[in-house]
mmCIF file of C-alpha atoms in Angstrom:
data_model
loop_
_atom_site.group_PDB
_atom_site.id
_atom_site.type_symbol
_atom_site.label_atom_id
_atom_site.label_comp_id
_atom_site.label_asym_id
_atom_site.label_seq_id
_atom_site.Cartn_x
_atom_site.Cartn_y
_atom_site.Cartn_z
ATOM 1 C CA UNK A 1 0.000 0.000 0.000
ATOM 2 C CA UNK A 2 1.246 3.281 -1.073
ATOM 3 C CA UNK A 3 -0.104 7.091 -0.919
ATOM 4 C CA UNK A 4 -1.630 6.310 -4.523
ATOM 5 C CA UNK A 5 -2.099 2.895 -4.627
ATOM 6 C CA UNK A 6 -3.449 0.036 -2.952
ATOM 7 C CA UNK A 7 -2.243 -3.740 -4.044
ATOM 8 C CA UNK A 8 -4.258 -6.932 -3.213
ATOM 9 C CA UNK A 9 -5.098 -10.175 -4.819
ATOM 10 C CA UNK A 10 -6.586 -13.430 -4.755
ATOM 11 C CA UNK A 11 -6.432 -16.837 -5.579
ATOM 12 C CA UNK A 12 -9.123 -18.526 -7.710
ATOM 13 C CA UNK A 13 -9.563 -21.904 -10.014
ATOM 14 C CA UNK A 14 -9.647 -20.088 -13.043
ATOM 15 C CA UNK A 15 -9.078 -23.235 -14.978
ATOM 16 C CA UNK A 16 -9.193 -26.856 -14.662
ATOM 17 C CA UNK A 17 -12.831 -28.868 -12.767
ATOM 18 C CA UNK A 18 -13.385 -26.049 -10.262
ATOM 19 C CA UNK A 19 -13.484 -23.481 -13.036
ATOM 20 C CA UNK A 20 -16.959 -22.064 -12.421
ATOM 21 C CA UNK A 21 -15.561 -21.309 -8.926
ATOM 22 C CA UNK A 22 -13.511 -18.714 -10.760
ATOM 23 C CA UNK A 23 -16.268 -16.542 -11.384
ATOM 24 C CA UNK A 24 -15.948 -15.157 -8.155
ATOM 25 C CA UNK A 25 -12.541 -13.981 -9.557
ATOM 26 C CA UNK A 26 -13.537 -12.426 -12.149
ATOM 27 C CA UNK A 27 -16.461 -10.504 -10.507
ATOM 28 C CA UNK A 28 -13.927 -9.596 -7.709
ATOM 29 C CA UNK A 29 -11.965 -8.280 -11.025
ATOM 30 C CA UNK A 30 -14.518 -6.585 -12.449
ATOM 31 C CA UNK A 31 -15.666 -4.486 -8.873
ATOM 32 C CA UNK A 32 -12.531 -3.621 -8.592
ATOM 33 C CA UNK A 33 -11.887 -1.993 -12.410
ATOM 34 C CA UNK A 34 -15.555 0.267 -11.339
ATOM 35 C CA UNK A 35 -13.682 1.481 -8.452
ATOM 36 C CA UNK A 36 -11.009 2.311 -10.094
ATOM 37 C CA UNK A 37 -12.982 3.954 -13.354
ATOM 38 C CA UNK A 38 -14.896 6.045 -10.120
ATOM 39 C CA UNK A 39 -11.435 7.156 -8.874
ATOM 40 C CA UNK A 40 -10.627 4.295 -6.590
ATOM 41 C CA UNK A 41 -10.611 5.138 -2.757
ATOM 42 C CA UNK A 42 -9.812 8.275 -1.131
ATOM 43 C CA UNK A 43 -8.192 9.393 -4.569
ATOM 44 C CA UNK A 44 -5.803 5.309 -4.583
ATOM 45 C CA UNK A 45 -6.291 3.179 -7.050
ATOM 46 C CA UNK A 46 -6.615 -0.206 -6.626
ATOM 47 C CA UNK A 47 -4.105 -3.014 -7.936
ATOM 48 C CA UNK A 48 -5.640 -5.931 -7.986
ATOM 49 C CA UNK A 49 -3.560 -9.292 -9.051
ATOM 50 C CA UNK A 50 -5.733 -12.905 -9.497
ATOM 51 C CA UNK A 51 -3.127 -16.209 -9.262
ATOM 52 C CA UNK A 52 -5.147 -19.017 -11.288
ATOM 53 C CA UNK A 53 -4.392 -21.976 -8.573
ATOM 54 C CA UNK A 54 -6.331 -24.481 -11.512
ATOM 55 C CA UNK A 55 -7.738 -26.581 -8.343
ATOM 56 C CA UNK A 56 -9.053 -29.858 -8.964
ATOM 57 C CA UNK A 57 -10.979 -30.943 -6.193
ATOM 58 C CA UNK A 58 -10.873 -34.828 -4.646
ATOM 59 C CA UNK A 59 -12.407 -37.445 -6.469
ATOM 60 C CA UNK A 60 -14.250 -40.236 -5.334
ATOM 61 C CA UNK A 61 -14.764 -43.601 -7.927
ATOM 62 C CA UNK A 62 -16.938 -46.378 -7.915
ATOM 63 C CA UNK A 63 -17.447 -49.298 -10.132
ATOM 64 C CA UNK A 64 -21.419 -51.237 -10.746
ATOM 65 C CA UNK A 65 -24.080 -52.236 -13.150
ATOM 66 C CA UNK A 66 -27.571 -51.898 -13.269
ATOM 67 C CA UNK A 67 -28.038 -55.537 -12.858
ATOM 68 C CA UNK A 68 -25.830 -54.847 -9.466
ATOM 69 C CA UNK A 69 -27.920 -52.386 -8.446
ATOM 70 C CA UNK A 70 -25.756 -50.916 -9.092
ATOM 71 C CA UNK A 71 -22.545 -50.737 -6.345
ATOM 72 C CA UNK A 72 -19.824 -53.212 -6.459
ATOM 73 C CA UNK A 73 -17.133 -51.337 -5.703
ATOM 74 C CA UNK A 74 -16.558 -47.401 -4.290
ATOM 75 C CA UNK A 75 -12.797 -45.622 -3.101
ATOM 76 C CA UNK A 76 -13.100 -44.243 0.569
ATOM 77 C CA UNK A 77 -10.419 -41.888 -0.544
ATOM 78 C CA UNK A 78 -9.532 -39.352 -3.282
ATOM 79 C CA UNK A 79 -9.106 -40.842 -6.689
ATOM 80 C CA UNK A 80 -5.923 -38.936 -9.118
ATOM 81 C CA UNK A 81 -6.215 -41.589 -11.658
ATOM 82 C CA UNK A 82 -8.780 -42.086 -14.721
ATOM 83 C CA UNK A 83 -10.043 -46.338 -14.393
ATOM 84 C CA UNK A 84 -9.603 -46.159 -10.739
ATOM 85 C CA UNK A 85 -12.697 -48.584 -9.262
ATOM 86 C CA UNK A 86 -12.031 -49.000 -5.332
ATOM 87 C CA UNK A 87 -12.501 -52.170 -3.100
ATOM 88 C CA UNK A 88 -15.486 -54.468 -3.255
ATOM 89 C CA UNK A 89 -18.649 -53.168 -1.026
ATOM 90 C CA UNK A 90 -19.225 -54.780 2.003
ATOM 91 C CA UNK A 91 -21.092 -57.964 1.561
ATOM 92 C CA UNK A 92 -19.610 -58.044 -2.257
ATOM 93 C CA UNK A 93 -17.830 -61.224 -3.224
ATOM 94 C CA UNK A 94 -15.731 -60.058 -6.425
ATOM 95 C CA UNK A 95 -14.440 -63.188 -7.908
ATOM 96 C CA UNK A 96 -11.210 -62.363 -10.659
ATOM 97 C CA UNK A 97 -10.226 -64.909 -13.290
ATOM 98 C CA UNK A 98 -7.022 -64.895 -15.004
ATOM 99 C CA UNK A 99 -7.231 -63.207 -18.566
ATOM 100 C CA UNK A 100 -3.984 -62.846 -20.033
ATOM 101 C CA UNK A 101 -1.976 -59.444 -17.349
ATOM 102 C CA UNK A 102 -6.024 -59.014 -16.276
ATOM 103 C CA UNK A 103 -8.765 -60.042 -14.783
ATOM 104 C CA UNK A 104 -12.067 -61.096 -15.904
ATOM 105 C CA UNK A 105 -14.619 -59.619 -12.930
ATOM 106 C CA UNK A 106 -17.457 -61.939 -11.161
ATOM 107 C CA UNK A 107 -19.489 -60.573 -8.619
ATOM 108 C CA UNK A 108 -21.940 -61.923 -6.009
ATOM 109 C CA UNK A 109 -23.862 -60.685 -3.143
ATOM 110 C CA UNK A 110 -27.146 -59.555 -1.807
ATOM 111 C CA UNK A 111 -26.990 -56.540 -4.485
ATOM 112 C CA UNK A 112 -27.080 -58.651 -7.492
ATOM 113 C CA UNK A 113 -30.222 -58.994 -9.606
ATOM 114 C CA UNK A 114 -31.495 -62.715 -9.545
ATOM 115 C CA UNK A 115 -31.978 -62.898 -12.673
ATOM 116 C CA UNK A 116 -34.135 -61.631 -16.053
ATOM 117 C CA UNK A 117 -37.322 -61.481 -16.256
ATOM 118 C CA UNK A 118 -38.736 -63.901 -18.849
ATOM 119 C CA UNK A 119 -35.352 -64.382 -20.129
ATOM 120 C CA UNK A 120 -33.963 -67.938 -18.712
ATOM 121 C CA UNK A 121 -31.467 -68.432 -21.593
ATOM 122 C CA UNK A 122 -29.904 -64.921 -20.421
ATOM 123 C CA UNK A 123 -30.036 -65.592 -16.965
ATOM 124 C CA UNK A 124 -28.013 -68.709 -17.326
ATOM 125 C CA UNK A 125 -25.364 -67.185 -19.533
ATOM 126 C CA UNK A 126 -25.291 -64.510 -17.156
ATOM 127 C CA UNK A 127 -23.898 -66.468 -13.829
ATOM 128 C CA UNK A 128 -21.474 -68.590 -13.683
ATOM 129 C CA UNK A 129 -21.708 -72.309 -12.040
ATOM 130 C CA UNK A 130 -20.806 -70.665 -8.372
ATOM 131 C CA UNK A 131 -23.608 -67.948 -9.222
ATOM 132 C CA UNK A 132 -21.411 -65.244 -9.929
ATOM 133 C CA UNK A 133 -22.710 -62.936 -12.480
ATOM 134 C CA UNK A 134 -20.370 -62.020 -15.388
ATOM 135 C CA UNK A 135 -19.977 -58.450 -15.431
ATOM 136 C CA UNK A 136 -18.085 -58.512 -19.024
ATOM 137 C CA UNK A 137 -15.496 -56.426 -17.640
ATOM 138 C CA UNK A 138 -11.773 -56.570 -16.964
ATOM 139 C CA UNK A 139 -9.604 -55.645 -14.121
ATOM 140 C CA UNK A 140 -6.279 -55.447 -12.472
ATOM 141 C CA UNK A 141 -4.696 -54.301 -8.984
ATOM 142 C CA UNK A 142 -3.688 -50.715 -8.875
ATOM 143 C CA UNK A 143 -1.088 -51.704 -6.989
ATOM 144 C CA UNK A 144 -0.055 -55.861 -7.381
ATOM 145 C CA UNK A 145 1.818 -55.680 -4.177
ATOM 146 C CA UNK A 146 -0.652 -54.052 -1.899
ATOM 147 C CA UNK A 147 -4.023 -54.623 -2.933
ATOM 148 C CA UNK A 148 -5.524 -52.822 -0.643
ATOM 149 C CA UNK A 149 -4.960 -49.561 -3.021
ATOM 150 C CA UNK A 150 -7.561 -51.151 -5.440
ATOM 151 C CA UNK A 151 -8.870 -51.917 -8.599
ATOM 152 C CA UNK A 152 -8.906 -50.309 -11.721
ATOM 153 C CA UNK A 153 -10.653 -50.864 -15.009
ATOM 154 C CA UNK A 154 -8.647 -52.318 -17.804
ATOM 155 C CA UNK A 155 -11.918 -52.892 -20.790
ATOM 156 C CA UNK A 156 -13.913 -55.558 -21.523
ATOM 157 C CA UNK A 157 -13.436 -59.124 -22.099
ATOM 158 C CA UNK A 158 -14.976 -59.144 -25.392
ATOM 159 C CA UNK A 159 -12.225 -56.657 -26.587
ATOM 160 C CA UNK A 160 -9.283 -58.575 -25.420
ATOM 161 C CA UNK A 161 -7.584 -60.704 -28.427
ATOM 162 C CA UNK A 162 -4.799 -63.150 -29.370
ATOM 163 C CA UNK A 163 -1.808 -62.520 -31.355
ATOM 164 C CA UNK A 164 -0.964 -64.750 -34.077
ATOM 165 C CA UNK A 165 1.805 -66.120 -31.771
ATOM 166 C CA UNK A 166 -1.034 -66.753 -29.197
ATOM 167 C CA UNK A 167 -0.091 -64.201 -26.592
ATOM 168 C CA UNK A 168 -3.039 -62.357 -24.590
ATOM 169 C CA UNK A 169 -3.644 -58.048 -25.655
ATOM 170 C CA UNK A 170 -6.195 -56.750 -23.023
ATOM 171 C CA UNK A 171 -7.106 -53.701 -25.296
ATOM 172 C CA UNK A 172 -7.855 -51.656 -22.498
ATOM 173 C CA UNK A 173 -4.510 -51.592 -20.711
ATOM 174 C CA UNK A 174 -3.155 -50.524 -24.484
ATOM 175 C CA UNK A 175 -5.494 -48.218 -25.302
ATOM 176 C CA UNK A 176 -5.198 -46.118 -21.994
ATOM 177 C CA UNK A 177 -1.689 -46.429 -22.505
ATOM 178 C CA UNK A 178 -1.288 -44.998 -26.364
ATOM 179 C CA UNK A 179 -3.689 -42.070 -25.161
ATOM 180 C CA UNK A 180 -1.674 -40.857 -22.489
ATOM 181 C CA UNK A 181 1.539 -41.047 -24.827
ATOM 182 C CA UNK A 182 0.034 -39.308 -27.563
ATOM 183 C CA UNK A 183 -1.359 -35.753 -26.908
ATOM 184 C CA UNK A 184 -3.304 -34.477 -29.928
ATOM 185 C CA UNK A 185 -5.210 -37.885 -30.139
ATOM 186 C CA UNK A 186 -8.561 -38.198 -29.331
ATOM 187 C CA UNK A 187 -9.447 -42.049 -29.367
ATOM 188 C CA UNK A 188 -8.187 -44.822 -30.812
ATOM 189 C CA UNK A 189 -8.746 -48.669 -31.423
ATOM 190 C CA UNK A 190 -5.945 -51.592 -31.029
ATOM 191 C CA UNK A 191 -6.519 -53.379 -33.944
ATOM 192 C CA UNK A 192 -4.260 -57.010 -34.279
ATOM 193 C CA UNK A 193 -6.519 -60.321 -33.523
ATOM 194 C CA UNK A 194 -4.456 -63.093 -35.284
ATOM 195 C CA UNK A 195 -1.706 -61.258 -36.757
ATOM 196 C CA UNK A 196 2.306 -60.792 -36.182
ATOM 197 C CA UNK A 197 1.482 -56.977 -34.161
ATOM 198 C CA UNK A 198 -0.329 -54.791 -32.581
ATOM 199 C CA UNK A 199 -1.269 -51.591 -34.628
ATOM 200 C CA UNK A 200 -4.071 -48.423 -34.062
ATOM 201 C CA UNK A 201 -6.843 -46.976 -35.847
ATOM 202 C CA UNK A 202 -7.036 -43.263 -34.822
ATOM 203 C CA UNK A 203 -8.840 -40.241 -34.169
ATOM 204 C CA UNK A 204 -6.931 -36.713 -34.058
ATOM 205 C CA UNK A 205 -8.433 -34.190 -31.420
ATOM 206 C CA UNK A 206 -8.065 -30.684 -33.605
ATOM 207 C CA UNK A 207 -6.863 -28.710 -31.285
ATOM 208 C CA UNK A 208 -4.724 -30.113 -29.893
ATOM 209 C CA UNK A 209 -2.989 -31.940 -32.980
ATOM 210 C CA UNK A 210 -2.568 -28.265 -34.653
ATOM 211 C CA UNK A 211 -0.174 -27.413 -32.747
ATOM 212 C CA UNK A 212 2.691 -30.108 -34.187
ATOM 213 C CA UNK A 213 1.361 -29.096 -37.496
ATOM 214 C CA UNK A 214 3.642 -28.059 -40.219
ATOM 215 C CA UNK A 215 1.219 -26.413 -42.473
ATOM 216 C CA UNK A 216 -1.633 -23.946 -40.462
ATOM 217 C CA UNK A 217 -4.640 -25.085 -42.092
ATOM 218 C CA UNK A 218 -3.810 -27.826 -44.017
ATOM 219 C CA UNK A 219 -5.367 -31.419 -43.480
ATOM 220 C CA UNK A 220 -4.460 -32.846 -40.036
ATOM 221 C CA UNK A 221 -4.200 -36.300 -41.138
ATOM 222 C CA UNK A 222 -1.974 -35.479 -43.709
ATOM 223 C CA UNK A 223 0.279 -32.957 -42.202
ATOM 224 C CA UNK A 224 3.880 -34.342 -41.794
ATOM 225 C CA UNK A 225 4.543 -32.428 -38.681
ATOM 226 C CA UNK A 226 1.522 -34.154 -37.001
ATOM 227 C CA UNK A 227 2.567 -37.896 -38.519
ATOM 228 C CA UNK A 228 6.391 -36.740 -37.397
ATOM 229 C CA UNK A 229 5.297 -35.968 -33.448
ATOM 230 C CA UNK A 230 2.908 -38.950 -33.496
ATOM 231 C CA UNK A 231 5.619 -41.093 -34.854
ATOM 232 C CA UNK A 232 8.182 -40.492 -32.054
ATOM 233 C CA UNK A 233 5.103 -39.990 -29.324
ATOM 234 C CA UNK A 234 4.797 -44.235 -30.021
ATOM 235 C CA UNK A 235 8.606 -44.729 -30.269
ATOM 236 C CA UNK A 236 8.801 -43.856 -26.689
ATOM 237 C CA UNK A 237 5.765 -45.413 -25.612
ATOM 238 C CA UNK A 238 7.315 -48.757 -27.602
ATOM 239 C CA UNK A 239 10.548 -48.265 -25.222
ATOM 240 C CA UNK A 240 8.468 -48.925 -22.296
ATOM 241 C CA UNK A 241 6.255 -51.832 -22.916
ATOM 242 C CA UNK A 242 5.937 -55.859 -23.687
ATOM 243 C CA UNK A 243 6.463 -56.897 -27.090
ATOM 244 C CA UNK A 244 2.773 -57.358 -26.917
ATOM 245 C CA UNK A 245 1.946 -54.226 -25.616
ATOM 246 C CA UNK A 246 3.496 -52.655 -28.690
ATOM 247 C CA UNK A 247 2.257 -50.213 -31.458
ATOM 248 C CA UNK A 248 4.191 -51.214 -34.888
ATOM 249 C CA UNK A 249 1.777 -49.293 -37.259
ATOM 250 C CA UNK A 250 -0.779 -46.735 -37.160
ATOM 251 C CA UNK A 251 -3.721 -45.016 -39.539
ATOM 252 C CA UNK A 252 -5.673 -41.751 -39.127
ATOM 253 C CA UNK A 253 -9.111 -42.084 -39.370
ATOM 254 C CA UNK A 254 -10.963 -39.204 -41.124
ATOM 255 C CA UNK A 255 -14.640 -40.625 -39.921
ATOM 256 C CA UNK A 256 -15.366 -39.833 -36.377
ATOM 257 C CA UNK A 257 -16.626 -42.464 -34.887
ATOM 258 C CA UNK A 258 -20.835 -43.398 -35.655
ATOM 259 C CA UNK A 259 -23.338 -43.739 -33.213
ATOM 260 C CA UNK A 260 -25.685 -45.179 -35.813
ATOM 261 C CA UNK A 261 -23.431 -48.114 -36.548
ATOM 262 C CA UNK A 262 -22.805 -48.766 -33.297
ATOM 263 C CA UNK A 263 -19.002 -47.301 -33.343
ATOM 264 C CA UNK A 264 -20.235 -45.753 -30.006
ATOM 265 C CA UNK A 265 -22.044 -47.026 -26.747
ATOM 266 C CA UNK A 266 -25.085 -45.718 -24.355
ATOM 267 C CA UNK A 267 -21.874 -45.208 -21.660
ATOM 268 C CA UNK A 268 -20.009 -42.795 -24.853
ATOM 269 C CA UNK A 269 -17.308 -45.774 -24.947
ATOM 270 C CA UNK A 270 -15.831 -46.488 -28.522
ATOM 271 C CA UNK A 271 -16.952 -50.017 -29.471
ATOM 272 C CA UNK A 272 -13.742 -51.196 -30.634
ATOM 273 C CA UNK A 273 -14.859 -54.711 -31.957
ATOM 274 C CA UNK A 274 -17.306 -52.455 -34.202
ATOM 275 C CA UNK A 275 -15.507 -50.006 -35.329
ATOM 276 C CA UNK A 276 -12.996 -53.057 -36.541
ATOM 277 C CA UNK A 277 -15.892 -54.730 -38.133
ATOM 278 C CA UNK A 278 -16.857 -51.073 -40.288
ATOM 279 C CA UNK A 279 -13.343 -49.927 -41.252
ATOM 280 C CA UNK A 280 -12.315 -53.545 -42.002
ATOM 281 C CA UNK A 281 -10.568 -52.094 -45.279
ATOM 282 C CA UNK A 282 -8.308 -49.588 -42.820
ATOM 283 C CA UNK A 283 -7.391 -52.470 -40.822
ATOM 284 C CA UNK A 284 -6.631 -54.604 -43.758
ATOM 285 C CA UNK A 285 -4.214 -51.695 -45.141
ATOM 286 C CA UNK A 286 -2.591 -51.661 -42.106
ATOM 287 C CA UNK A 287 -1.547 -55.184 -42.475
ATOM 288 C CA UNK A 288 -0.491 -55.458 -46.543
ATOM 289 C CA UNK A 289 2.638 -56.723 -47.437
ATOM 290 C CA UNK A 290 3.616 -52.893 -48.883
ATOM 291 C CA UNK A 291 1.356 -50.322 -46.833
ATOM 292 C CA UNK A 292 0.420 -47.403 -48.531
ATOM 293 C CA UNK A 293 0.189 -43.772 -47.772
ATOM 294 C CA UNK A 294 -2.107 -43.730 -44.686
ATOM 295 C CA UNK A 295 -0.612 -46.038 -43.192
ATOM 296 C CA UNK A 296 2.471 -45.021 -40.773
ATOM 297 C CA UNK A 297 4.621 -47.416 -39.657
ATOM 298 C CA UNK A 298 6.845 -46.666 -36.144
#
């Protein structure tokens, strides 16, 4: 504070999940500039500094079905990573089978629908012989050596393929993977049932892809400087993983992906299995003995 001026400031979440918090801020901010256009107070003018803190509050997780009605598992503590599901319920048996490095989830207990109504054939498909009903999902341990720090989701079994050489892909543990190694991408799908590698059909997110691009307003999927980062983005992220786990090919996708053909789900999950059903002839390009243009290998 000074004979002519007066400082003070705040701190808000200007950005980030808390954002509309920030309003505050800004009306603070705006108060302040009518003082100041009134001749501020006493004849000082007020200096007013906001610090954008981007706060993201604590996040709770749980994990359920409507046929579980719908809780099988919840955190009791703040979540800081996406997939994270918790520890069963109390009075939740979760039963996990093996499925290649996951888990195929089971669940029983008092929450879980008997079965459906006037559909016996479903029913039965739906538990297993110790009356476990298969929740279609898979799962692993946060934390293999202290499972008391959870689950987390890894897909669904129906995802999860072979190689050619017979080894186990759970999609889901690749997919969450590839995303978090390659800003600029929006979605993509592992592609590679029955074949020598593991390879991606993708979606660009605009935004964020333009700004690798060599040529301002140009065609993303086209754009060498985009193919270039994405390139070395899965180079690292091939430095890091299994031979199964890796990405030896990619495509760009200029489609988004179709509600109407079932590319996407109620839940707004990509339906990979569809998806690699419609673009069969992208796939198929991916895997010709002399790829052509669109496809990039790494």
């Amino acid at each position: 504070m000074s004979a002519t001026e007066i400082n003070i400031g705040g701190i808000f979440p200007f950005c980030g999940p808390a954002s509309s918090i920030g309003l505050i801020g800004k009306g603070v901010s705006a108060y302040v500039h009518s003082i100041n256009d009134q001749g501020g107070i006493n004849g000082r003018k007020i200096s007013y500094i906001a610090m954008d803190d981007a706060y993201s509050p604590p996040k709770a997780a749980g994990y359920g079905t409507t046929e579980t009605a719908p809780t099988i598992a919840t955190t009791h503590w703040a979540t800081h990573t996406p997939g994270e599901l918790g520890l069963p319920a109390p009075g939740v048996e979760l039963k996990l089978i093996p499925a290649g490095d996951t888990f195929e989830a089971r669940v029983r207990g008092p929450n879980v629908m008997p079965g459906y109504l006037g559909g016996p054939d479903l029913t039965s498909a739906a538990f297993d012989e110790e009356g476990f009903y298969r929740v279609g999902d898979t799962i692993s341990f946060v934390d293999p050596a202290n499972p008391s720090r959870g689950l987390r989701f890894t897909g669904r079994v129906s995802e999860n393929f072979k190689l050619a050489n017979g080894t186990w892909v759970a999609v889901g543990n690749i997919r969450a993977a590839a995303l978090a190694a390659t800003p600029g991408v929006q979605d993509v799908v592992i592609a590679g049932e029955n074949r020598q590698f593991c390879a991606v059909l993708t979606w660009l997110n605009p935004v964020m892809a333009r700004q690798h691009a060599a040529n301002a307003d140009g065609n993303l999927n086209c754009d060498p400087g985009v193919i270039a980062f994405l390139q070395q983005c899965l180079r690292t992220y091939n430095t890091s993983v299994g031979s199964s786990e890796r990405i030896c090919a990619f495509t760009l996708l200029d489609e988004p992906p179709s509600l109407a053909a079932g590319e996407i789900t109620d839940k707004a999950y990509i339906n990979q299995r569809a998806v690699l059903t419609n673009r069969a002839a992208q796939m198929e390009l991916i895997y010709s003995s002399e790829p052509c243009g669109q496809v990039i290998v790494i």
